[in-house]
Short mmCIF file of C-alpha atoms in Angstrom, two decimals:
data_model
loop_
_atom_site.label_atom_id
_atom_site.label_comp_id
_atom_site.label_asym_id
_atom_site.label_seq_id
_atom_site.Cartn_x
_atom_site.Cartn_y
_atom_site.Cartn_z
CA UNK A 186 122.10 54.45 93.24
CA UNK A 187 118.79 55.05 95.47
CA UNK A 188 119.49 55.11 99.17
CA UNK A 189 117.42 56.29 102.87
CA UNK A 190 119.52 57.58 105.11
CA UNK A 191 123.47 58.28 104.96
CA UNK A 192 124.00 55.01 106.92
CA UNK A 193 122.09 53.24 103.99
CA UNK A 194 124.68 54.79 101.49
CA UNK A 195 127.72 54.31 103.49
CA UNK A 196 126.65 50.07 103.77
CA UNK A 197 126.01 50.09 100.04
CA UNK A 198 129.27 51.36 99.55
CA UNK A 199 128.14 55.05 98.20
CA UNK A 200 129.55 58.65 98.90
CA UNK A 201 127.20 60.65 99.14
CA UNK A 202 127.99 64.63 98.65
CA UNK A 203 127.54 64.84 102.72
CA UNK A 204 130.04 62.72 102.84
CA UNK A 205 132.09 63.99 100.29
CA UNK A 206 131.92 68.15 102.08
CA UNK A 207 132.62 66.42 105.61
CA UNK A 208 135.35 64.46 104.67
CA UNK A 209 137.04 67.93 103.19
CA UNK A 210 136.55 69.77 106.31
CA UNK A 211 138.13 67.18 108.42
CA UNK A 212 140.82 66.43 106.26
CA UNK A 213 139.48 62.41 105.74
CA UNK A 214 139.86 60.25 103.16
CA UNK A 215 135.94 60.11 101.66
CA UNK A 216 136.36 56.41 101.89
CA UNK A 217 137.65 56.04 105.46
CA UNK A 218 134.64 58.21 106.56
CA UNK A 219 132.29 56.47 104.81
CA UNK A 220 133.31 53.29 105.85
CA UNK A 221 132.68 54.93 110.25
CA UNK A 222 129.25 56.32 108.85
CA UNK A 223 128.67 52.65 107.90
CA UNK A 224 129.75 51.39 111.05
CA UNK A 225 127.37 53.88 112.99
CA UNK A 226 130.53 55.60 114.44
CA UNK A 227 130.32 58.73 112.71
CA UNK A 228 126.78 60.36 111.82
CA UNK A 229 126.08 63.14 109.51
CA UNK A 230 122.56 64.64 110.52
CA UNK A 231 121.23 65.87 107.23
CA UNK A 232 117.40 65.51 106.71
CA UNK A 233 116.88 65.76 102.87
CA UNK A 234 114.31 68.57 103.52
CA UNK A 235 116.90 70.71 105.07
CA UNK A 236 118.20 72.29 101.94
CA UNK A 237 120.16 75.22 103.35
CA UNK A 238 122.23 72.44 105.79
CA UNK A 239 126.30 72.80 105.48
CA UNK A 240 126.67 69.11 106.77
CA UNK A 241 129.20 68.29 109.83
CA UNK A 242 130.18 64.80 110.85
CA UNK A 243 130.21 63.96 114.56
CA UNK A 244 131.71 60.76 115.82
CA UNK A 245 135.00 58.86 115.64
CA UNK A 246 138.12 60.63 114.01
CA UNK A 247 135.83 64.21 113.42
CA UNK A 248 136.54 67.36 115.39
CA UNK A 249 134.99 67.82 118.67
CA UNK A 250 131.20 69.64 117.82
CA UNK A 251 129.20 71.90 119.84
CA UNK A 252 125.73 72.71 120.17
CA UNK A 253 123.45 75.79 121.12
CA UNK A 254 120.35 75.50 122.80
CA UNK A 255 117.42 78.39 122.08
CA UNK A 256 113.97 78.62 121.67
CA UNK A 257 110.70 80.44 122.92
CA UNK A 258 109.41 79.67 126.26
CA UNK A 259 106.01 81.03 128.18
CA UNK A 260 108.38 83.67 130.28
CA UNK A 261 110.31 84.46 127.21
CA UNK A 262 108.45 84.09 123.73
CA UNK A 263 109.86 86.36 121.81
CA UNK A 264 110.38 84.89 118.50
CA UNK A 265 112.29 87.69 116.79
CA UNK A 266 114.99 87.24 120.09
CA UNK A 267 115.30 84.03 119.44
CA UNK A 268 116.03 84.53 115.91
CA UNK A 269 118.43 87.04 116.61
CA UNK A 270 120.26 84.24 119.08
CA UNK A 271 120.43 81.90 115.88
CA UNK A 272 122.04 84.36 113.62
CA UNK A 273 124.42 85.22 116.12
CA UNK A 274 125.35 81.50 116.75
CA UNK A 275 126.00 80.67 113.53
CA UNK A 276 128.49 83.92 113.75
CA UNK A 277 130.06 82.38 116.11
CA UNK A 278 130.56 79.01 114.32
CA UNK A 279 128.39 76.54 116.28
CA UNK A 280 127.78 73.03 114.60
CA UNK A 281 124.19 72.60 115.62
CA UNK A 282 121.57 74.55 116.99
CA UNK A 283 118.63 72.50 119.22
CA UNK A 284 115.34 74.12 119.23
CA UNK A 285 113.66 73.53 122.35
CA UNK A 286 110.87 75.89 122.10
CA UNK A 287 107.64 74.81 124.47
CA UNK A 288 105.33 78.02 123.81
CA UNK A 289 103.46 79.49 121.50
CA UNK A 290 104.11 79.45 117.44
CA UNK A 291 106.84 76.59 117.79
CA UNK A 292 106.34 75.32 113.97
CA UNK A 293 106.85 78.77 112.43
CA UNK A 294 110.19 79.33 114.67
CA UNK A 295 110.94 76.06 113.83
CA UNK A 296 110.67 76.22 110.02
CA UNK A 297 112.30 80.04 110.25
CA UNK A 298 115.50 78.21 112.28
CA UNK A 299 115.71 76.06 109.40
CA UNK A 300 115.66 77.98 106.57
CA UNK A 301 118.35 80.11 107.60
CA UNK A 302 120.40 77.65 109.32
CA UNK A 303 123.55 76.22 107.58
CA UNK A 304 124.11 74.20 110.84
CA UNK A 305 122.31 70.90 111.84
CA UNK A 306 119.11 71.91 113.75
CA UNK A 307 117.60 69.53 116.61
CA UNK A 308 114.45 69.19 118.39
CA UNK A 309 112.96 67.68 121.38
CA UNK A 310 109.38 66.62 120.09
CA UNK A 311 107.94 65.50 123.11
CA UNK A 312 108.47 69.61 124.66
CA UNK A 313 106.32 70.69 121.39
CA UNK A 314 103.55 67.94 122.07
CA UNK A 315 101.94 69.70 125.07
CA UNK A 316 101.61 72.73 123.09
CA UNK A 317 100.59 71.33 119.99
CA UNK A 318 97.60 69.66 121.02
CA UNK A 319 96.54 72.03 123.89
CA UNK A 320 95.52 69.43 126.18
CA UNK A 321 96.94 67.88 129.50
CA UNK A 322 99.88 65.80 129.20
CA UNK A 323 98.15 62.86 130.56
CA UNK A 324 95.51 62.75 127.74
CA UNK A 325 98.31 62.62 124.86
CA UNK A 326 98.43 59.34 122.96
CA UNK A 327 101.18 57.40 121.89
CA UNK A 328 100.35 58.35 118.27
CA UNK A 329 100.12 61.86 118.85
CA UNK A 330 103.51 61.74 120.50
CA UNK A 331 104.44 60.14 117.04
CA UNK A 332 102.48 62.48 114.67
CA UNK A 333 104.77 65.50 116.11
CA UNK A 334 108.24 63.65 115.64
CA UNK A 335 106.64 63.03 112.11
CA UNK A 336 105.91 66.74 111.60
CA UNK A 337 109.49 67.95 112.82
CA UNK A 338 111.02 65.49 110.40
CA UNK A 339 109.00 66.33 107.51
CA UNK A 340 109.65 70.22 108.58
CA UNK A 341 113.60 69.36 107.99
CA UNK A 342 114.67 68.63 111.34
CA UNK A 343 118.13 67.03 111.37
CA UNK A 344 118.44 65.23 114.67
CA UNK A 345 116.22 64.88 117.36
CA UNK A 346 116.47 64.18 121.30
CA UNK A 347 113.93 61.05 121.84
CA UNK A 348 113.95 59.73 125.38
CA UNK A 349 113.41 56.18 124.87
CA UNK A 350 115.43 54.87 126.93
CA UNK A 351 113.57 55.42 130.17
CA UNK A 352 111.24 52.50 129.74
CA UNK A 353 109.19 50.88 133.15
CA UNK A 354 112.18 48.68 134.15
CA UNK A 355 114.05 51.63 134.19
CA UNK A 356 111.68 53.61 135.77
CA UNK A 357 111.31 51.01 138.49
CA UNK A 358 114.90 51.23 138.94
CA UNK A 359 114.77 54.71 139.50
CA UNK A 360 111.88 54.61 142.01
CA UNK A 361 114.36 51.67 144.10
CA UNK A 362 117.16 53.84 143.95
CA UNK A 363 116.31 57.58 145.42
CA UNK A 364 118.41 60.52 143.97
CA UNK A 365 118.93 63.70 145.66
CA UNK A 366 117.67 65.54 142.58
CA UNK A 367 115.31 62.91 140.99
CA UNK A 368 114.82 63.34 137.28
CA UNK A 369 115.75 66.69 135.98
CA UNK A 370 115.96 65.86 132.41
CA UNK A 371 112.91 68.10 130.88
CA UNK A 372 111.71 65.25 128.45
CA UNK A 373 112.49 62.59 130.58
CA UNK A 374 110.22 63.90 133.55
CA UNK A 375 107.45 64.27 131.08
CA UNK A 376 107.78 61.01 129.70
CA UNK A 377 107.91 59.42 133.40
CA UNK A 378 105.05 61.19 134.51
CA UNK A 379 103.01 60.11 131.22
CA UNK A 380 103.87 56.50 132.32
CA UNK A 381 103.25 56.71 136.08
CA UNK A 382 99.49 58.79 135.20
CA UNK A 383 98.59 56.23 132.38
CA UNK A 384 100.41 53.18 133.89
CA UNK A 385 101.72 52.37 130.62
CA UNK A 386 104.96 51.92 128.63
CA UNK A 387 106.67 54.72 127.31
CA UNK A 388 105.10 55.47 123.61
CA UNK A 389 108.64 56.25 122.50
CA UNK A 390 109.96 52.66 123.67
CA UNK A 391 106.74 50.57 123.07
CA UNK A 392 106.50 52.20 119.38
CA UNK A 393 109.80 52.65 118.76
CA UNK A 394 110.08 50.60 115.49
CA UNK A 395 107.48 53.22 114.06
CA UNK A 396 109.52 55.30 115.16
CA UNK A 397 112.90 54.21 113.34
CA UNK A 398 110.22 54.14 110.09
CA UNK A 399 110.00 58.05 110.27
CA UNK A 400 113.43 58.53 110.78
CA UNK A 401 114.43 56.66 108.16
CA UNK A 402 111.85 58.14 105.89
CA UNK A 403 113.40 61.84 106.04
CA UNK A 404 117.10 60.64 107.47
CA UNK A 405 116.45 62.00 110.87
CA UNK A 406 119.55 61.06 113.15
CA UNK A 407 118.08 59.84 116.66
CA UNK A 408 119.80 61.47 119.42
CA UNK A 409 118.73 59.07 122.00
CA UNK A 410 117.97 61.30 125.34
CA UNK A 411 119.50 60.16 128.66
CA UNK A 412 116.35 60.75 130.87
CA UNK A 413 118.33 59.67 133.87
CA UNK A 414 121.21 61.98 133.69
CA UNK A 415 122.87 63.02 136.99
CA UNK A 416 121.65 66.50 137.82
CA UNK A 417 123.53 66.80 140.89
CA UNK A 418 127.11 65.42 141.41
CA UNK A 419 125.97 63.10 143.95
CA UNK A 420 123.56 61.30 141.83
CA UNK A 421 126.24 60.48 139.03
CA UNK A 422 126.95 57.19 137.93
CA UNK A 423 124.07 55.35 139.85
CA UNK A 424 122.17 52.47 139.04
CA UNK A 425 119.25 54.49 137.15
CA UNK A 426 121.82 56.21 134.96
CA UNK A 427 123.06 53.20 133.91
CA UNK A 428 120.23 50.97 133.50
CA UNK A 429 118.88 53.85 130.88
CA UNK A 430 122.45 53.42 129.15
CA UNK A 431 122.24 49.87 129.19
CA UNK A 432 118.76 50.22 127.35
CA UNK A 433 120.10 53.01 124.99
CA UNK A 434 122.77 50.41 123.89
CA UNK A 435 120.29 47.90 122.84
CA UNK A 436 117.97 50.25 120.84
CA UNK A 437 121.27 51.46 119.26
CA UNK A 438 121.50 48.27 117.46
CA UNK A 439 117.52 48.18 116.55
CA UNK A 440 118.44 51.41 114.71
CA UNK A 441 120.90 50.50 112.87
CA UNK A 442 119.77 47.47 111.77
CA UNK A 443 116.97 50.14 109.88
CA UNK A 444 119.93 52.09 108.76
CA UNK A 445 118.94 54.89 111.12
CA UNK A 446 121.96 56.95 112.48
CA UNK A 447 122.20 57.13 116.29
CA UNK A 448 123.91 59.64 118.98
CA UNK A 449 123.85 58.92 122.51
CA UNK A 450 123.22 61.30 125.11
CA UNK A 451 124.99 61.65 128.14
CA UNK A 452 125.70 62.97 131.96
CA UNK A 453 125.13 65.67 133.11
CA UNK A 454 126.81 66.26 136.35
CA UNK A 455 129.73 64.32 137.63
CA UNK A 456 133.18 65.05 139.61
CA UNK A 457 136.25 64.68 137.42
CA UNK A 458 137.23 61.48 138.36
CA UNK A 459 134.36 59.53 137.17
CA UNK A 460 134.22 61.16 134.03
CA UNK A 461 136.70 59.24 131.93
CA UNK A 462 134.93 55.78 133.54
CA UNK A 463 131.77 56.87 131.82
CA UNK A 464 133.15 57.69 128.73
CA UNK A 465 134.51 54.42 128.39
CA UNK A 466 130.93 53.07 129.90
CA UNK A 467 129.10 54.33 126.62
CA UNK A 468 131.75 53.57 124.06
CA UNK A 469 131.71 50.05 125.35
CA UNK A 470 127.60 49.55 126.23
CA UNK A 471 126.45 51.80 122.99
CA UNK A 472 128.84 50.19 120.49
CA UNK A 473 131.35 53.05 119.68
CA UNK A 474 128.16 55.43 118.59
CA UNK A 475 128.84 59.22 118.99
CA UNK A 476 128.22 60.79 122.08
CA UNK A 477 126.86 63.91 123.13
CA UNK A 478 127.16 65.36 126.50
CA UNK A 479 125.76 68.06 128.29
CA UNK A 480 128.84 69.75 130.21
CA UNK A 481 129.57 67.47 132.06
CA UNK A 482 129.24 70.06 134.86
CA UNK A 483 132.35 69.51 137.61
CA UNK A 484 130.92 71.08 140.49
CA UNK A 485 127.12 72.28 141.60
CA UNK A 486 128.30 75.17 143.65
CA UNK A 487 128.76 77.85 140.63
CA UNK A 488 125.56 79.28 139.17
CA UNK A 489 126.40 82.22 136.86
CA UNK A 490 129.99 80.40 136.21
CA UNK A 491 128.39 76.80 135.03
CA UNK A 492 129.84 77.57 131.40
CA UNK A 493 133.51 77.22 133.12
CA UNK A 494 132.37 73.96 135.24
CA UNK A 495 130.94 72.58 131.88
CA UNK A 496 134.10 73.51 129.79
CA UNK A 497 136.39 71.69 132.33
CA UNK A 498 133.93 68.55 132.28
CA UNK A 499 133.72 69.06 128.48
CA UNK A 500 137.54 69.18 127.77
CA UNK A 501 138.48 65.62 129.53
CA UNK A 502 135.15 64.08 128.39
CA UNK A 503 135.63 65.06 124.75
CA UNK A 504 139.77 64.33 125.12
CA UNK A 505 138.64 60.60 126.27
CA UNK A 506 135.76 59.52 123.81
CA UNK A 507 132.92 62.18 123.97
CA UNK A 508 132.07 63.55 120.42
CA UNK A 509 129.64 66.34 120.56
CA UNK A 510 129.21 69.20 123.61
CA UNK A 511 125.80 70.60 124.53
CA UNK A 512 126.95 74.38 125.51
CA UNK A 513 126.19 75.70 129.01
CA UNK A 514 125.75 78.98 129.26
CA UNK A 515 126.51 81.32 132.74
CA UNK A 516 122.84 81.75 133.05
CA UNK A 517 122.36 77.73 133.36
CA UNK A 518 120.02 76.84 136.68
CA UNK A 519 118.73 80.24 136.69
CA UNK A 520 117.08 81.84 133.76
CA UNK A 521 116.64 81.83 129.79
CA UNK A 522 120.07 83.23 128.02
CA UNK A 523 120.88 86.22 126.84
CA UNK A 524 122.93 87.12 123.71
CA UNK A 525 125.85 88.00 125.86
CA UNK A 526 124.87 84.58 127.84
CA UNK A 527 124.91 82.44 124.96
CA UNK A 528 128.15 84.13 123.41
CA UNK A 529 129.96 83.30 126.83
CA UNK A 530 128.65 79.72 126.51
CA UNK A 531 129.82 79.15 123.05
CA UNK A 532 133.36 80.60 123.62
CA UNK A 533 133.68 78.02 126.41
CA UNK A 534 132.39 75.26 124.68
CA UNK A 535 134.45 76.24 121.44
CA UNK A 536 137.67 76.09 123.80
CA UNK A 537 137.15 73.10 125.52
CA UNK A 538 136.31 71.47 122.08
CA UNK A 539 139.72 72.52 120.76
CA UNK A 540 141.86 71.63 123.67
CA UNK A 541 140.11 68.09 123.05
CA UNK A 542 141.04 67.88 119.83
CA UNK A 543 144.55 68.97 120.36
CA UNK A 544 144.79 66.12 122.88
CA UNK A 545 143.19 63.37 120.42
CA UNK A 546 145.70 64.29 117.38
CA UNK A 547 142.59 65.76 115.08
CA UNK A 548 143.82 66.90 112.10
CA UNK A 549 144.38 70.31 111.73
CA UNK A 550 144.05 71.38 115.39
CA UNK A 551 147.67 71.68 116.25
CA UNK A 552 148.67 73.96 113.30
CA UNK A 553 145.94 76.66 114.62
CA UNK A 554 147.95 76.66 117.95
CA UNK A 555 151.32 77.02 116.07
CA UNK A 556 150.28 79.52 113.94
CA UNK A 557 148.65 81.56 117.04
CA UNK A 558 152.34 80.96 118.51
CA UNK A 559 154.48 82.52 115.84
CA UNK A 560 152.24 85.62 115.89
CA UNK A 561 152.67 85.97 119.51
CA UNK A 562 156.25 85.43 118.70
CA UNK A 563 156.26 88.07 116.07
CA UNK A 564 154.33 90.69 117.98
CA UNK A 565 151.74 90.61 114.99
CA UNK A 566 148.67 91.67 116.91
CA UNK A 567 146.31 91.90 113.74
CA UNK A 568 147.16 88.28 113.02
CA UNK A 569 146.47 87.35 116.54
CA UNK A 570 142.87 88.96 116.44
CA UNK A 571 142.24 87.11 113.46
CA UNK A 572 143.22 83.82 114.92
CA UNK A 573 141.46 84.35 118.21
CA UNK A 574 138.63 82.10 119.72
CA UNK A 575 136.88 85.52 119.91
CA UNK A 576 138.38 88.28 117.95
CA UNK A 577 136.01 91.22 119.29
CA UNK A 578 136.94 90.22 122.99
CA UNK A 579 140.87 90.03 122.06
CA UNK A 580 140.88 93.63 119.95
CA UNK A 581 138.61 95.30 122.60
CA UNK A 582 141.16 94.33 125.58
CA UNK A 583 144.29 95.52 123.51
CA UNK A 584 142.33 98.89 122.79
CA UNK A 585 141.39 99.46 126.17
CA UNK A 586 144.51 99.75 127.49
CA UNK A 587 147.21 100.67 125.09
CA UNK A 588 151.07 100.49 125.94
CA UNK A 589 153.65 103.19 125.34
CA UNK A 590 155.27 100.87 123.03
CA UNK A 591 153.39 98.91 120.48
CA UNK A 592 155.58 95.90 120.57
CA UNK A 593 154.35 95.14 123.77
CA UNK A 594 151.39 95.39 126.07
CA UNK A 595 150.49 97.02 129.46
CA UNK A 596 151.26 93.78 131.36
CA UNK A 597 154.94 93.98 131.00
CA UNK A 598 155.82 97.16 128.86
CA UNK A 599 159.44 97.06 127.81
CA UNK A 600 160.17 94.01 130.13
CA UNK A 601 158.24 91.98 127.65
CA UNK A 602 159.86 88.76 127.34
CA UNK A 603 158.85 88.03 123.59
CA UNK A 604 160.18 91.74 122.58
CA UNK A 605 163.35 91.67 124.29
CA UNK A 606 164.63 88.12 122.92
CA UNK A 607 163.44 89.07 119.54
CA UNK A 608 165.87 91.94 119.93
CA UNK A 609 168.93 89.83 121.91
CA UNK A 610 168.45 87.28 119.19
CA UNK A 611 168.85 89.80 116.64
CA UNK A 612 164.99 89.75 115.30
CA UNK A 613 164.43 93.31 115.95
CA UNK A 614 166.25 96.51 117.29
CA UNK A 615 167.75 97.37 120.72
CA UNK A 616 166.57 96.39 123.84
#
């Protein structure tokens, strides 16, 4: 049977090879997964032109996924450095990679990324438009914005961030309700500026039906961007953010009518007590569509440590409804991340995602912890290293401080509670 998108197939009762692959990974009956994809509650970003893809499911009942941002910029424009990050991110088990390139040979880098990445690949086409056309933002036409989207789709991009929710009504709401940090979304600020300079509607909102046709043709998942996400604790859950979320919910239904898969993007920065209400709002207003969050960062005062502030917020968000976490590195707000920054961000996000999966009862999550606990009880260091979220660091720490007794560590030595309990209970030699 012919079908256009994963959602179209699911609604026709077809279980695609991508659904079968995801169902195996998630320990889920394929028919149950098909029903969730048909309802829009799970997406499988899988552009038909991405031949190296190992598909993943994002949404209800799936393990929490993480995304890594990278790409070339004007100040850091080494394509090989960014490709090295791609390879390392894949080794560190990221589920998705977003190419945020905004300078230079973006097309060449994007194609190489798609060729080598088994992870889903995302982009933000509006970033590319200014460099692609080599003209001022104000002079780019609506048709040219859409042409960049089609080019990315043709290249094999699996999901695209499209800031269609910041229409003129949302922009007016923002202007009536001043913020401490204004609009911090790069794509959102570009489109806001374009609307102000041209006194016109957001082209992605005005021509949303044409956008959907492109996405349907290539099976691109739309990640509806949160142009009005809060960039500070003070701006969280304000009028502009909620106004945009309402619009995103309406756009979600329009996309589903065309069998186009949808992800909703969310905050941002917010205090701990606001996270759970925001998760409930998104799921309600956006009809259960998968939710993708940047953090949220739970305090604004930790530059250099924002991978930690993000992991705290991400764990809470994912435990209460978020499905997809965008990693944040220690370099957030400071500079383009290095390889080591990227690793720290990935590990922090994976910890947050797994902590949430434990809380949600995701199949297979608790077994990993139980296996680690068994290895610790048995003082089986090699198994502990193998099971660790970061085996390299665990092995290095052990090697840097060797104990007198190999069945202990230098924290407790012969006083090790695990070692002594094993002996007292007859599972090892004398104390």
